[in-house]
Short mmCIF file of C-alpha atoms in Angstrom, two decimals:
data_model
loop_
_atom_site.label_atom_id
_atom_site.label_comp_id
_atom_site.label_asym_id
_atom_site.label_seq_id
_atom_site.Cartn_x
_atom_site.Cartn_y
_atom_site.Cartn_z
CA MET A 1 -32.51 24.32 -2.47
CA PRO A 2 -30.05 22.29 0.19
CA CYS A 3 -32.29 21.27 3.01
CA VAL A 4 -29.84 21.92 6.34
CA GLU A 5 -28.08 24.52 7.89
CA ALA A 6 -25.12 24.40 8.77
CA GLU A 7 -24.33 24.90 13.20
CA SER A 8 -21.53 28.29 12.85
CA PHE A 9 -20.10 25.77 15.94
CA MET A 10 -19.13 22.18 13.57
CA ARG A 11 -17.55 22.27 10.30
CA LEU A 12 -19.71 20.07 8.19
CA ILE A 13 -19.09 18.44 5.05
CA ALA A 14 -21.14 17.82 2.35
CA LEU A 15 -20.57 14.53 0.01
CA THR A 16 -22.07 14.48 -3.05
CA LEU A 17 -24.70 12.01 -4.32
CA PRO A 18 -22.35 9.57 -6.05
CA PHE A 19 -24.70 10.31 -9.61
CA PHE A 20 -24.67 13.50 -11.10
CA TYR A 21 -27.75 15.52 -12.10
CA LYS A 22 -28.65 18.61 -13.69
CA GLY A 23 -27.97 21.70 -11.97
CA GLU A 24 -25.63 20.57 -8.96
CA ALA A 25 -22.73 22.81 -9.35
CA ALA A 26 -25.86 25.51 -8.22
CA ASP A 27 -26.37 23.26 -5.05
CA ILE A 28 -22.80 22.56 -4.55
CA SER A 29 -22.17 26.77 -4.30
CA LYS A 30 -25.62 27.51 -2.31
CA LEU A 31 -23.99 24.76 0.18
CA LEU A 32 -21.09 27.21 0.13
CA THR A 33 -22.90 30.30 0.25
CA GLU A 34 -26.00 29.96 1.78
CA ARG A 35 -25.88 26.92 4.04
CA GLY A 36 -21.97 27.33 5.64
CA PHE A 37 -21.00 24.19 5.01
CA TRP A 38 -16.86 24.45 5.41
CA ARG A 39 -16.37 22.37 2.25
CA VAL A 40 -17.97 20.22 -0.07
CA HIS A 41 -16.77 16.63 -1.10
CA ILE A 42 -17.18 14.74 -5.42
CA ARG A 43 -17.59 11.43 -4.67
CA LYS A 44 -18.15 9.86 -7.47
CA PRO A 45 -16.30 6.20 -8.13
CA ASP A 46 -17.86 5.20 -11.19
CA SER A 47 -17.72 8.29 -12.96
CA TYR A 48 -16.11 9.63 -15.99
CA GLU A 49 -12.95 12.28 -16.07
CA LEU A 50 -15.60 13.98 -18.80
CA GLU A 51 -18.52 13.98 -16.44
CA MET A 52 -15.29 15.16 -13.99
CA ARG A 53 -14.43 17.74 -15.51
CA ARG A 54 -17.58 18.86 -16.54
CA LEU A 55 -18.96 19.26 -12.72
CA ILE A 56 -15.36 20.77 -12.07
CA GLU A 57 -16.10 23.46 -14.99
CA GLU A 58 -19.01 25.07 -13.82
CA ILE A 59 -18.20 26.15 -9.90
CA PRO A 60 -17.36 28.84 -9.84
CA GLU A 61 -13.43 29.73 -9.71
CA GLU A 62 -13.78 31.73 -6.28
CA LEU A 63 -16.04 28.04 -4.48
CA ARG A 64 -13.28 26.06 -6.29
CA HIS A 65 -10.05 26.12 -2.56
CA LYS A 66 -13.58 24.22 -0.91
CA ILE A 67 -13.71 21.73 -2.90
CA SER A 68 -12.20 18.07 -2.87
CA LEU A 69 -11.88 14.88 -5.11
CA HIS A 70 -12.19 11.13 -4.27
CA ASP A 71 -11.66 10.21 -7.57
CA HIS A 72 -9.66 12.04 -10.80
CA HIS A 73 -7.30 13.44 -8.04
CA GLU A 74 -4.72 14.71 -11.41
CA LEU A 75 -8.46 16.74 -12.07
CA ALA A 76 -7.80 18.73 -9.11
CA ILE A 77 -4.05 20.37 -9.57
CA GLU A 78 -5.28 21.17 -12.98
CA TYR A 79 -8.31 23.01 -11.44
CA ARG A 80 -6.31 23.83 -8.58
CA LEU A 81 -8.63 22.90 -6.45
CA GLY A 82 -8.00 22.81 -1.88
CA GLY A 83 -8.26 19.20 -1.87
CA ILE A 84 -7.82 15.15 -2.22
CA HIS A 85 -9.06 12.53 -0.83
CA LEU A 86 -7.51 9.12 -0.35
CA ASN A 87 -9.14 5.93 -0.46
CA SER A 88 -8.61 2.55 -2.09
CA ARG A 89 -8.97 3.22 -5.56
CA ASN A 90 -6.23 6.41 -4.92
CA PRO A 91 -4.76 5.34 -2.08
CA ASP A 92 -1.59 7.56 -2.37
CA VAL A 93 -1.23 11.38 -2.81
CA PRO A 94 -0.34 12.28 -6.27
CA TYR A 95 2.98 14.06 -7.12
CA GLY A 96 3.65 17.86 -6.80
CA TRP A 97 -0.24 18.21 -4.22
CA SER A 98 0.66 20.51 -1.38
CA GLY A 99 -2.69 21.39 -0.68
CA ILE A 100 -5.83 19.02 2.41
CA VAL A 101 -5.33 15.79 2.14
CA SER A 102 -8.28 13.91 3.77
CA ARG A 103 -8.93 9.66 4.26
CA SER A 104 -11.24 7.28 5.71
CA ILE A 105 -11.27 5.08 8.75
CA HIS A 106 -13.39 2.87 10.15
CA SER A 107 -11.57 1.90 14.47
CA ILE A 108 -10.60 3.84 17.05
CA GLU A 109 -7.52 1.77 16.76
CA GLU A 110 -6.88 3.53 13.26
CA ILE A 111 -6.66 7.52 14.89
CA ALA A 112 -3.40 7.50 16.00
CA SER A 113 -2.38 6.74 12.51
CA VAL A 114 -4.42 10.25 11.03
CA ARG A 115 -1.21 12.58 11.23
CA ARG A 116 0.19 13.14 7.79
CA GLU A 117 -3.52 14.13 6.42
CA ASP A 118 -5.41 17.00 7.74
CA TYR A 119 -8.51 14.95 8.19
CA ALA A 120 -10.37 12.13 8.17
CA PHE A 121 -13.75 10.71 8.47
CA LEU A 122 -14.70 8.00 11.64
CA SER A 123 -18.03 5.73 9.82
CA PRO A 124 -20.59 4.59 10.62
CA ILE A 125 -21.19 7.04 13.16
CA TYR A 126 -25.23 5.85 13.74
CA PRO A 127 -26.81 3.12 12.34
CA SER A 128 -28.22 3.54 8.84
CA ILE A 129 -31.32 2.13 8.25
CA SER A 130 -30.34 2.51 3.87
CA LYS A 131 -27.42 0.00 4.90
CA PRO A 132 -27.74 -3.19 6.40
CA GLY A 133 -25.30 -4.86 7.53
CA TYR A 134 -23.65 -1.56 8.51
CA HIS A 135 -23.79 -1.18 11.75
CA VAL A 136 -22.45 0.93 14.46
CA ASP A 137 -19.77 -0.54 16.91
CA PHE A 138 -18.61 2.76 18.83
CA ASP A 139 -18.47 3.44 22.17
CA PHE A 140 -19.55 6.88 22.41
CA ASN A 141 -17.76 7.49 26.45
CA GLU A 142 -14.63 5.67 24.45
CA LEU A 143 -15.29 8.07 21.18
CA ARG A 144 -14.81 11.49 23.76
CA ASN A 145 -11.24 9.53 24.96
CA ASN A 146 -10.05 9.53 21.83
CA VAL A 147 -11.46 11.77 19.21
CA ASN A 148 -10.28 15.16 18.79
CA ASN A 149 -10.10 18.00 15.49
CA LYS A 150 -8.75 16.22 12.89
CA ILE A 151 -11.96 13.87 12.76
CA PHE A 152 -15.07 13.79 11.83
CA ALA A 153 -17.99 12.11 12.29
CA LEU A 154 -19.89 10.15 8.95
CA GLY A 155 -22.30 7.73 9.30
CA GLY A 156 -25.96 8.53 9.42
CA VAL A 157 -24.95 12.15 10.42
CA THR A 158 -28.57 14.53 10.81
CA LYS A 159 -28.65 18.16 11.05
CA SER A 160 -30.52 17.06 15.20
CA ARG A 161 -27.92 15.05 15.56
CA ILE A 162 -24.84 17.66 15.57
CA GLU A 163 -25.37 18.40 19.15
CA GLU A 164 -24.18 15.50 19.71
CA ILE A 165 -20.96 15.04 18.03
CA ALA A 166 -19.91 18.59 18.48
CA GLY A 167 -20.71 17.37 22.70
CA ILE A 168 -18.36 14.08 21.88
CA GLY A 169 -15.46 15.83 20.24
CA PHE A 170 -15.57 15.93 16.98
CA GLY A 171 -13.74 18.30 14.30
CA GLY A 172 -16.59 18.42 12.52
CA ALA A 173 -20.02 15.91 10.29
CA ALA A 174 -19.53 14.96 6.81
CA MET A 175 -23.19 14.27 5.95
CA LEU A 176 -24.34 12.65 2.23
CA GLY A 177 -28.15 12.18 1.89
CA ALA A 178 -29.23 14.89 4.51
CA ALA A 179 -27.23 17.39 2.64
CA TRP A 180 -29.56 17.02 -0.70
CA LYS A 181 -32.84 15.32 -0.06
CA ALA A 182 -34.72 19.21 -0.58
CA GLU A 183 -33.42 20.08 -3.59
CA ILE A 184 -34.20 16.33 -5.74
CA ASN A 185 -37.42 16.02 -3.68
CA SER A 186 -39.89 18.89 -4.76
CA GLU A 187 -43.85 18.00 -4.85
CA HIS A 188 -44.85 14.82 -2.79
CA PHE A 189 -47.43 13.50 -5.62
CA LYS A 190 -44.41 12.85 -7.62
CA LEU A 191 -43.25 9.23 -5.78
CA GLN A 192 -45.69 7.50 -3.45
CA PHE A 193 -43.09 4.28 -1.63
CA ILE A 194 -45.46 0.78 -1.50
CA THR A 195 -44.84 -0.60 1.71
CA HIS A 196 -43.14 -4.41 0.82
CA LYS A 197 -41.55 -6.58 3.31
CA THR A 198 -38.04 -8.70 1.87
CA ASN A 199 -35.27 -10.67 3.67
CA ARG A 200 -33.75 -7.04 4.21
CA TYR A 201 -36.23 -4.93 5.48
CA ASP A 202 -39.32 -5.36 7.71
CA ILE A 203 -42.95 -2.79 6.34
CA VAL A 204 -41.71 -0.73 8.85
CA SER A 205 -38.08 -0.04 8.33
CA GLY A 206 -38.42 -0.52 4.33
CA ALA A 207 -40.93 3.28 4.71
CA MET A 208 -37.95 4.73 6.92
CA ALA A 209 -35.24 3.77 4.04
CA ALA A 210 -38.00 5.78 1.75
CA LEU A 211 -38.47 8.54 4.06
CA GLU A 212 -34.91 8.59 4.13
CA GLY A 213 -34.02 9.07 0.84
CA GLY A 214 -36.24 12.25 0.76
CA CYS A 215 -39.48 10.12 -0.55
CA ARG A 216 -42.89 12.09 1.45
CA TRP A 217 -45.74 9.61 0.51
CA ILE A 218 -45.79 5.84 1.84
CA GLN A 219 -48.99 4.08 0.73
CA LEU A 220 -49.07 1.31 4.51
CA ARG A 221 -49.87 -2.26 1.76
CA MET A 222 -49.97 -5.62 3.92
CA LYS A 223 -52.04 -8.04 2.41
CA ASP A 224 -50.89 -10.61 4.33
CA GLY A 225 -50.98 -8.95 7.88
CA CYS A 226 -53.74 -9.32 10.30
CA ALA A 227 -55.28 -6.53 11.90
CA ASP A 228 -53.45 -6.22 14.68
CA GLU A 229 -49.79 -6.32 12.99
CA LEU A 230 -51.59 -3.62 11.07
CA ILE A 231 -52.33 -1.46 13.28
CA ALA A 232 -48.72 -1.47 14.89
CA SER A 233 -46.58 -1.27 11.78
CA GLY A 234 -48.67 1.97 11.01
CA LYS A 235 -48.87 3.74 13.30
CA ILE A 236 -45.14 3.43 14.04
CA ILE A 237 -45.12 4.52 10.13
CA ALA A 238 -47.84 7.24 10.50
CA ASP A 239 -45.44 9.00 13.01
CA LEU A 240 -42.68 8.77 11.24
CA CYS A 241 -44.39 10.16 8.94
CA ARG A 242 -45.81 13.30 10.59
CA ARG A 243 -41.51 13.61 11.40
CA PHE A 244 -40.39 13.60 7.84
CA GLY A 245 -43.53 15.89 6.24
CA ALA A 246 -44.47 13.05 4.11
CA THR A 247 -48.74 11.99 3.44
CA PHE A 248 -49.72 8.40 5.11
CA ILE A 249 -52.18 6.54 3.59
CA VAL A 250 -52.80 3.00 3.71
CA ASP A 251 -54.22 0.55 1.37
CA ASP A 252 -58.00 -1.53 1.34
CA HIS A 253 -58.72 -0.68 5.37
CA VAL A 254 -60.96 2.39 5.42
CA GLU A 255 -62.50 1.77 9.13
CA LEU A 256 -58.53 1.46 10.15
CA VAL A 257 -57.61 5.51 8.59
CA SER A 258 -58.45 7.55 11.63
CA GLU A 259 -56.94 4.74 14.24
CA ILE A 260 -53.67 4.37 13.21
CA GLY A 261 -53.20 8.66 11.93
CA ALA A 262 -53.38 8.11 8.75
CA ASP A 263 -54.65 10.80 5.90
CA GLY A 264 -56.06 8.81 3.59
CA VAL A 265 -57.67 5.11 1.97
CA HIS A 266 -56.47 3.75 -1.21
CA LEU A 267 -58.81 1.61 -2.10
CA GLY A 268 -58.76 -1.33 -5.48
CA LYS A 269 -60.99 -2.52 -7.69
CA ASN A 270 -62.78 -5.03 -5.14
CA ASP A 271 -62.43 -2.73 -1.95
CA MET A 272 -64.88 -0.64 -1.21
CA PRO A 273 -66.38 1.80 -3.22
CA VAL A 274 -64.95 5.65 -3.49
CA ALA A 275 -68.72 6.70 -2.64
CA GLU A 276 -69.16 4.67 -0.34
CA ALA A 277 -65.31 5.36 0.93
CA ARG A 278 -66.03 9.21 0.77
CA LYS A 279 -68.79 9.45 2.77
CA LEU A 280 -67.65 7.85 5.82
CA LEU A 281 -64.51 9.23 5.91
CA GLY A 282 -65.96 12.64 4.80
CA LYS A 283 -64.51 15.68 2.49
CA THR A 284 -60.34 15.82 3.42
CA THR A 285 -59.38 12.52 3.87
CA ILE A 286 -57.55 12.33 0.50
CA ILE A 287 -59.10 8.39 -1.18
CA GLY A 288 -56.90 7.00 -4.03
CA ALA A 289 -58.69 4.28 -6.49
CA THR A 290 -57.02 1.75 -8.38
CA ALA A 291 -57.36 1.98 -12.26
CA ASN A 292 -56.84 -0.30 -15.44
CA CYS A 293 -58.72 1.56 -17.49
CA PHE A 294 -60.20 4.90 -18.90
CA GLU A 295 -63.40 4.08 -17.63
CA ASP A 296 -62.24 2.92 -14.14
CA ILE A 297 -60.37 6.53 -13.76
CA GLU A 298 -63.58 8.15 -15.37
CA VAL A 299 -65.50 6.22 -12.29
CA ALA A 300 -63.85 6.89 -9.48
CA TYR A 301 -63.34 10.80 -10.84
CA ASN A 302 -67.42 11.11 -10.12
CA SER A 303 -67.27 8.76 -6.86
CA GLY A 304 -64.77 11.30 -5.74
CA ALA A 305 -61.55 10.47 -5.48
CA ASP A 306 -58.11 12.08 -4.73
CA TYR A 307 -55.76 10.33 -7.21
CA ILE A 308 -55.64 7.08 -9.72
CA GLY A 309 -52.77 4.28 -9.73
CA LEU A 310 -52.92 3.42 -12.94
CA GLY A 311 -51.47 0.06 -13.87
CA PRO A 312 -49.89 -2.14 -14.34
CA PHE A 313 -46.70 -1.12 -16.46
CA ARG A 314 -45.81 -4.20 -17.31
CA PHE A 315 -45.77 -7.41 -14.46
CA THR A 316 -44.67 -7.17 -10.48
CA THR A 317 -44.40 -10.33 -8.40
CA THR A 318 -45.09 -7.86 -5.08
CA LYS A 319 -49.14 -8.04 -6.31
CA THR A 320 -51.03 -11.24 -6.89
CA ASN A 321 -54.52 -11.00 -9.63
CA LEU A 322 -52.65 -8.77 -11.89
CA SER A 323 -54.89 -6.43 -14.62
CA PRO A 324 -54.22 -6.67 -18.11
CA ILE A 325 -51.14 -5.37 -19.14
CA LEU A 326 -50.54 -1.71 -20.02
CA GLY A 327 -47.36 -0.62 -21.14
CA LEU A 328 -46.02 2.53 -23.26
CA ASP A 329 -49.56 2.72 -25.50
CA GLY A 330 -51.42 2.39 -22.36
CA TYR A 331 -50.40 5.08 -20.46
CA ASN A 332 -50.63 6.83 -24.02
CA ARG A 333 -54.07 6.51 -24.71
CA ILE A 334 -55.85 6.67 -21.19
CA ILE A 335 -54.17 10.03 -21.02
CA THR A 336 -55.31 10.95 -23.41
CA GLU A 337 -59.05 9.79 -23.04
CA CYS A 338 -58.73 12.17 -20.27
CA ARG A 339 -57.71 15.38 -20.99
CA ALA A 340 -60.06 14.89 -24.00
CA LYS A 341 -62.76 14.18 -21.42
CA LYS A 342 -61.67 17.12 -18.66
CA ILE A 343 -60.79 14.83 -16.51
CA LEU A 344 -58.05 17.07 -14.51
CA ILE A 345 -56.63 14.15 -11.49
CA PRO A 346 -53.36 13.69 -11.06
CA VAL A 347 -52.85 10.06 -12.53
CA VAL A 348 -49.49 7.17 -10.65
CA ALA A 349 -48.17 5.13 -12.79
CA ILE A 350 -47.47 1.51 -10.73
CA GLY A 351 -46.36 -1.92 -10.79
CA GLY A 352 -43.50 -3.56 -12.55
CA ILE A 353 -41.64 0.03 -13.10
CA THR A 354 -37.90 0.74 -13.53
CA ILE A 355 -35.91 3.71 -12.85
CA ASN A 356 -35.53 3.16 -16.64
CA ASP A 357 -38.79 3.27 -17.19
CA ILE A 358 -39.46 6.55 -15.88
CA ARG A 359 -38.81 9.17 -18.06
CA SER A 360 -40.73 7.94 -21.10
CA ILE A 361 -43.18 7.13 -18.40
CA MET A 362 -43.29 10.73 -17.52
CA ASN A 363 -43.26 11.66 -21.25
CA THR A 364 -46.78 10.52 -21.23
CA GLY A 365 -48.55 12.91 -19.45
CA ILE A 366 -48.87 10.86 -15.88
CA SER A 367 -48.55 12.74 -12.58
CA GLY A 368 -45.93 10.81 -10.19
CA ILE A 369 -44.79 6.55 -9.87
CA ALA A 370 -45.39 4.58 -7.02
CA LEU A 371 -43.00 2.08 -6.36
CA SER A 372 -42.20 -0.36 -3.78
CA GLY A 373 -39.06 -3.17 -5.24
CA SER A 374 -37.51 -1.26 -6.74
CA ILE A 375 -36.42 0.96 -3.91
CA LEU A 376 -36.28 -2.21 -1.41
CA ASN A 377 -34.33 -4.11 -3.99
CA ALA A 378 -30.88 -1.57 -3.92
CA ASP A 379 -28.22 -1.59 -2.79
CA SER A 380 -29.11 2.07 -0.58
CA PRO A 381 -32.64 2.38 -0.95
CA GLU A 382 -31.89 5.92 0.52
CA ILE A 383 -29.58 6.53 -2.71
CA GLU A 384 -32.22 5.10 -4.61
CA THR A 385 -34.73 7.18 -3.86
CA LEU A 386 -33.15 10.23 -4.49
CA ARG A 387 -32.02 8.77 -8.02
CA ILE A 388 -35.23 8.10 -8.21
CA LEU A 389 -36.64 11.50 -7.60
CA ASN A 390 -33.95 12.79 -9.34
CA GLU A 391 -35.08 11.14 -12.46
CA ILE A 392 -38.32 12.03 -12.15
CA ASN A 393 -37.56 15.93 -11.47
CA ASN A 394 -35.78 15.26 -14.82
CA SER A 395 -38.61 14.01 -16.47
CA ILE A 396 -41.03 16.78 -16.18
CA LEU A 397 -41.89 17.80 -20.18
#
């Protein structure tokens, strides 16, 4: 079920995710009937008409007047939807349209041009860590003197910011990821994000992007960082994980688990043995262990590990000194051995995995997926995380 309850004094609009997913029409209905959202905008820039038609037909007729389309405006007329949204792909109101019209603007100067439209999205109001370069240039004091009931805030909008948005004078607010995360993210241990520095993201901002997308299991890995850097980044990420209700583990450094405030540690094959770490950390601290074969899993399991990171699935550039590549055959063989020996421990796939691999990997009996580059290298890590969580959930047999 979508996770954001609308505030009664604000008109809230939910923008759909750019991809289709199973149960989306039901989620749209819940937003409108249970969460108090005023409207839902269906925005699927790369969609086919048939895909859009199927989604619309699954939405109850009595709710369609609360739906606006960003594309395939002819379907809004055919299905008697309530609104259309103008954009560069569809800049003109179609002939015969008499419903709600909206569009997007990106400057204070454009506010005065919103006359014939019923409302407009002004963005970005808040920074989005998942979209580097998508900067905020608005002065809130200037906004107070210019916005009106026709202008809706868009960009970085969350429930915690609704009161501030209302105080500025906006007529409403529009949300994207914040409206959908709870439905797509259901279990912590289906997706683990492993921190990795890139040209666009440092360790902390990368973790934040994954959290914003709904990931609730973060592993701090800083193989080249010194202890001071690891502690500084770790304390920030630990606080972020607490705010998001996420599990936080640190790679390798058993001695820093308590100081950083982590929930546990992940141990590589050349790190401290699991049994020794368990003695130091106690029974309640999470301990994960890396494995490349069934024998590795058996040793870790008998030593008290809570989960296994099994890999690599394929070659990956984010890790050096790789063990032999496993592939699907390796996962199938090892999971079968675990079941035969009644070793029932969560096993997480890792190593060069992309979203296109998820269905086949999950069908081997793997418990979850660990990713790094696949998320951070995406145009929008937040949206990619949501896509990955959706793919994982739909892959479970």
